[in-house]
CSV table of C-alpha atoms in Angstrom, one decimal:
chain,number,residue,atom,x,y,z
A,14,UNK,CA,127.7,120.5,123.3
A,15,UNK,CA,127.8,118.9,119.8
A,16,UNK,CA,125.6,115.9,119.4
A,17,UNK,CA,127.5,112.7,118.6
A,18,UNK,CA,126.2,111.1,115.4
A,19,UNK,CA,124.9,107.5,115.3
A,20,UNK,CA,127.6,106.8,112.7
A,21,UNK,CA,130.3,107.8,115.2
A,22,UNK,CA,128.7,105.7,117.9
A,23,UNK,CA,128.5,102.7,115.6
A,24,UNK,CA,132.1,103.1,114.5
A,25,UNK,CA,133.4,103.3,118.1
A,26,UNK,CA,131.4,100.2,119.1
A,27,UNK,CA,132.9,98.4,116.0
A,28,UNK,CA,136.4,99.5,117.1
A,29,UNK,CA,135.9,98.0,120.6
A,30,UNK,CA,134.5,94.8,119.3
A,31,UNK,CA,137.2,94.3,116.7
A,32,UNK,CA,139.9,95.0,119.2
A,33,UNK,CA,138.4,92.7,121.8
A,34,UNK,CA,138.0,89.9,119.2
A,35,UNK,CA,141.8,90.2,118.3
A,36,UNK,CA,142.6,89.9,122.0
A,37,UNK,CA,140.3,86.9,122.5
A,38,UNK,CA,141.8,85.2,119.4
A,39,UNK,CA,145.4,85.7,120.8
A,40,UNK,CA,144.8,84.9,124.5
A,41,UNK,CA,141.4,83.2,124.7
A,42,UNK,CA,138.3,84.5,126.4
A,43,UNK,CA,139.5,83.7,129.9
A,44,UNK,CA,143.1,84.7,129.4
A,45,UNK,CA,142.1,88.2,128.3
A,46,UNK,CA,141.5,90.9,130.8
A,47,UNK,CA,139.6,94.2,130.3
A,48,UNK,CA,142.9,95.9,130.6
A,49,UNK,CA,144.1,93.9,127.6
A,50,UNK,CA,141.1,95.2,125.6
A,51,UNK,CA,141.6,98.8,126.7
A,52,UNK,CA,145.2,98.6,125.6
A,53,UNK,CA,144.3,97.0,122.3
A,54,UNK,CA,141.7,99.6,121.4
A,55,UNK,CA,143.5,102.6,122.8
A,56,UNK,CA,140.5,103.9,124.7
A,57,UNK,CA,139.7,104.7,128.3
A,58,UNK,CA,137.7,102.4,130.6
A,59,UNK,CA,134.9,104.9,130.6
A,60,UNK,CA,134.7,105.0,126.8
A,61,UNK,CA,134.5,101.2,126.6
A,62,UNK,CA,132.1,100.7,129.5
A,63,UNK,CA,129.7,103.2,127.8
A,64,UNK,CA,129.1,100.4,125.2
A,65,UNK,CA,129.7,97.2,127.2
A,66,UNK,CA,129.2,96.4,130.8
A,67,UNK,CA,132.2,94.1,131.0
A,68,UNK,CA,134.0,91.2,129.4
A,69,UNK,CA,131.0,88.8,129.5
A,70,UNK,CA,129.1,91.4,127.5
A,71,UNK,CA,131.9,91.7,125.0
A,72,UNK,CA,132.1,87.9,124.6
A,73,UNK,CA,128.3,87.7,124.1
A,74,UNK,CA,128.4,90.4,121.4
A,75,UNK,CA,131.3,88.8,119.6
A,76,UNK,CA,129.7,85.4,119.9
A,77,UNK,CA,126.5,86.7,118.4
A,78,UNK,CA,128.4,88.1,115.4
A,79,UNK,CA,130.4,85.0,114.9
A,80,UNK,CA,127.3,82.8,114.9
A,81,UNK,CA,125.6,85.3,112.6
A,82,UNK,CA,128.4,85.3,110.1
A,83,UNK,CA,128.3,81.5,109.8
A,84,UNK,CA,124.6,81.6,109.3
A,85,UNK,CA,124.8,84.4,106.7
A,86,UNK,CA,127.5,82.5,104.8
A,87,UNK,CA,125.2,79.4,104.6
A,88,UNK,CA,122.2,81.4,103.6
A,89,UNK,CA,124.1,83.3,100.9
A,90,UNK,CA,125.5,80.1,99.4
A,91,UNK,CA,122.0,78.5,99.4
A,92,UNK,CA,120.3,81.5,97.8
A,93,UNK,CA,121.8,80.8,94.4
A,94,UNK,CA,119.6,79.4,91.6
A,95,UNK,CA,119.8,76.7,90.4
A,96,UNK,CA,120.8,75.2,93.7
A,97,UNK,CA,124.4,74.1,93.7
A,98,UNK,CA,125.4,70.5,94.6
A,99,UNK,CA,126.7,69.9,98.1
A,100,UNK,CA,130.4,70.1,97.2
A,101,UNK,CA,130.0,73.5,95.5
A,102,UNK,CA,127.6,74.7,98.3
A,103,UNK,CA,130.1,73.9,101.1
A,104,UNK,CA,132.9,75.5,99.1
A,105,UNK,CA,131.0,78.7,98.7
A,106,UNK,CA,130.1,78.8,102.4
A,107,UNK,CA,133.7,78.4,103.5
A,108,UNK,CA,135.0,81.0,101.0
A,109,UNK,CA,132.3,83.5,102.0
A,110,UNK,CA,133.1,83.0,105.7
A,111,UNK,CA,136.9,83.3,105.3
A,112,UNK,CA,137.2,85.8,102.4
A,113,UNK,CA,140.0,88.2,103.3
A,114,UNK,CA,140.7,89.2,106.9
A,115,UNK,CA,138.1,89.6,109.6
A,116,UNK,CA,138.7,92.2,112.3
A,117,UNK,CA,142.3,92.3,111.4
A,118,UNK,CA,142.8,88.6,111.9
A,119,UNK,CA,143.9,86.0,109.4
A,120,UNK,CA,141.7,83.0,108.5
A,121,UNK,CA,143.2,80.7,111.1
A,122,UNK,CA,142.8,83.2,113.9
A,123,UNK,CA,139.2,83.9,113.0
A,124,UNK,CA,138.4,80.2,112.8
A,125,UNK,CA,139.9,79.8,116.3
A,126,UNK,CA,137.7,82.6,117.5
A,127,UNK,CA,134.6,80.7,116.2
A,128,UNK,CA,135.7,77.5,117.9
A,129,UNK,CA,136.2,79.4,121.1
A,130,UNK,CA,132.6,80.7,120.8
A,131,UNK,CA,131.3,77.1,120.4
A,132,UNK,CA,133.2,75.9,123.5
A,133,UNK,CA,132.1,78.9,125.5
A,134,UNK,CA,128.5,77.9,125.0
A,135,UNK,CA,129.1,74.9,127.2
A,136,UNK,CA,129.4,77.1,130.2
A,137,UNK,CA,127.2,80.1,129.3
A,138,UNK,CA,123.4,79.7,129.1
A,139,UNK,CA,123.2,83.1,127.3
A,140,UNK,CA,125.6,82.0,124.5
A,141,UNK,CA,124.0,78.5,124.3
A,142,UNK,CA,120.6,80.1,123.7
A,143,UNK,CA,122.1,82.4,121.0
A,144,UNK,CA,123.9,79.5,119.3
A,145,UNK,CA,120.9,77.1,119.6
A,146,UNK,CA,118.6,79.6,118.0
A,147,UNK,CA,121.0,80.2,115.1
A,148,UNK,CA,121.6,76.5,114.6
A,149,UNK,CA,117.9,75.7,114.6
A,150,UNK,CA,117.2,78.3,111.9
A,151,UNK,CA,120.1,77.1,109.9
A,152,UNK,CA,119.1,73.5,110.1
A,153,UNK,CA,115.5,74.2,109.0
A,154,UNK,CA,116.7,76.4,106.1
A,155,UNK,CA,119.0,73.8,104.8
A,156,UNK,CA,116.4,71.0,105.2
A,157,UNK,CA,114.4,73.1,102.7
A,158,UNK,CA,117.3,73.1,100.4
A,159,UNK,CA,117.6,69.4,100.6
A,160,UNK,CA,114.0,69.2,99.5
A,161,UNK,CA,115.0,71.0,96.4
A,162,UNK,CA,117.6,68.2,95.7
A,163,UNK,CA,114.8,65.6,96.2
A,164,UNK,CA,112.4,67.4,93.9
A,165,UNK,CA,115.2,67.5,91.3
A,166,UNK,CA,115.5,63.8,91.5
A,167,UNK,CA,119.1,63.7,92.7
A,168,UNK,CA,118.3,62.6,96.3
A,169,UNK,CA,116.6,59.4,97.3
A,170,UNK,CA,113.0,59.9,98.4
A,171,UNK,CA,113.5,58.0,101.6
A,172,UNK,CA,116.5,60.0,102.8
A,173,UNK,CA,115.5,62.3,105.8
A,174,UNK,CA,116.1,65.9,104.8
A,175,UNK,CA,117.1,66.8,108.4
A,176,UNK,CA,119.8,64.2,108.4
A,177,UNK,CA,121.3,65.5,105.2
A,178,UNK,CA,121.1,69.1,106.4
A,179,UNK,CA,122.9,68.2,109.7
A,180,UNK,CA,125.6,66.4,107.8
A,181,UNK,CA,126.2,69.5,105.5
A,182,UNK,CA,126.4,71.7,108.6
A,183,UNK,CA,128.8,69.3,110.3
A,184,UNK,CA,131.0,69.3,107.3
A,185,UNK,CA,131.4,73.0,107.4
A,186,UNK,CA,131.9,72.9,111.2
A,187,UNK,CA,134.7,70.3,110.7
A,188,UNK,CA,136.4,72.6,108.2
A,189,UNK,CA,136.4,75.4,110.7
A,190,UNK,CA,137.9,73.2,113.4
A,191,UNK,CA,140.6,71.9,111.1
A,192,UNK,CA,141.5,75.4,110.0
A,193,UNK,CA,141.7,76.6,113.6
A,194,UNK,CA,143.8,73.7,114.9
A,195,UNK,CA,146.0,72.9,112.0
A,196,UNK,CA,145.8,75.9,109.6
A,197,UNK,CA,146.0,73.8,106.5
A,198,UNK,CA,142.3,73.5,105.5
A,199,UNK,CA,141.3,75.1,102.2
A,200,UNK,CA,137.8,75.3,100.6
A,201,UNK,CA,139.0,73.4,97.4
A,202,UNK,CA,140.2,70.5,99.6
A,203,UNK,CA,136.7,70.2,101.0
A,204,UNK,CA,135.1,70.5,97.6
A,205,UNK,CA,137.3,67.9,96.1
A,206,UNK,CA,136.7,65.5,99.0
A,207,UNK,CA,133.0,65.9,98.9
A,208,UNK,CA,133.0,65.5,95.1
A,209,UNK,CA,134.9,62.3,95.5
A,210,UNK,CA,132.5,60.9,98.1
A,211,UNK,CA,129.6,61.8,95.9
A,212,UNK,CA,131.0,60.0,93.0
A,213,UNK,CA,131.4,56.6,94.8
A,214,UNK,CA,129.7,53.7,93.2
A,215,UNK,CA,127.9,52.1,96.2
A,216,UNK,CA,126.7,49.2,94.1
A,217,UNK,CA,130.2,47.9,93.8
A,218,UNK,CA,130.6,48.1,97.6
A,219,UNK,CA,127.4,46.1,98.3
């Protein structure tokens, strides 16, 4: 019997994950059955169960990838030198995350899948641990970036780095939610809005 290559195994696993992700995006995690997934990917139950023990295993794998893609987008945007200002940084994150189609889904559908992952962590300790670990790493990495702003003299010395990092992350999360719910969010809108807020003359307000 011919030995199946690792490349073939990886491609089959990718096929199953992408098909399941499309199903979850259309019908939700709990509205999707394993029969839906089997029909979507065009494989037998035995072929799918060779890679995943069931729907919860599929959800965990997709959630891990979704969280990883968000973190990767943040890290790639922050890796540029010299460090971009927050408006440019968040624009790069959202463009990287939603460039082209992902798993055969449009931007809004993929954003909806990410939001589903976030909500699923409220009931799943397994997913909550995955998301918590990714968020903690992301928060610490971005706190370091905020220190670069401080060293460059463009951020007040008494401003907590962690607070700024959390706000930047929340801005990107809010963009994803708007895109998922309303479909009209665009990176340039986020950039322009942040740039406007950054240009406010607070002395005139006080």
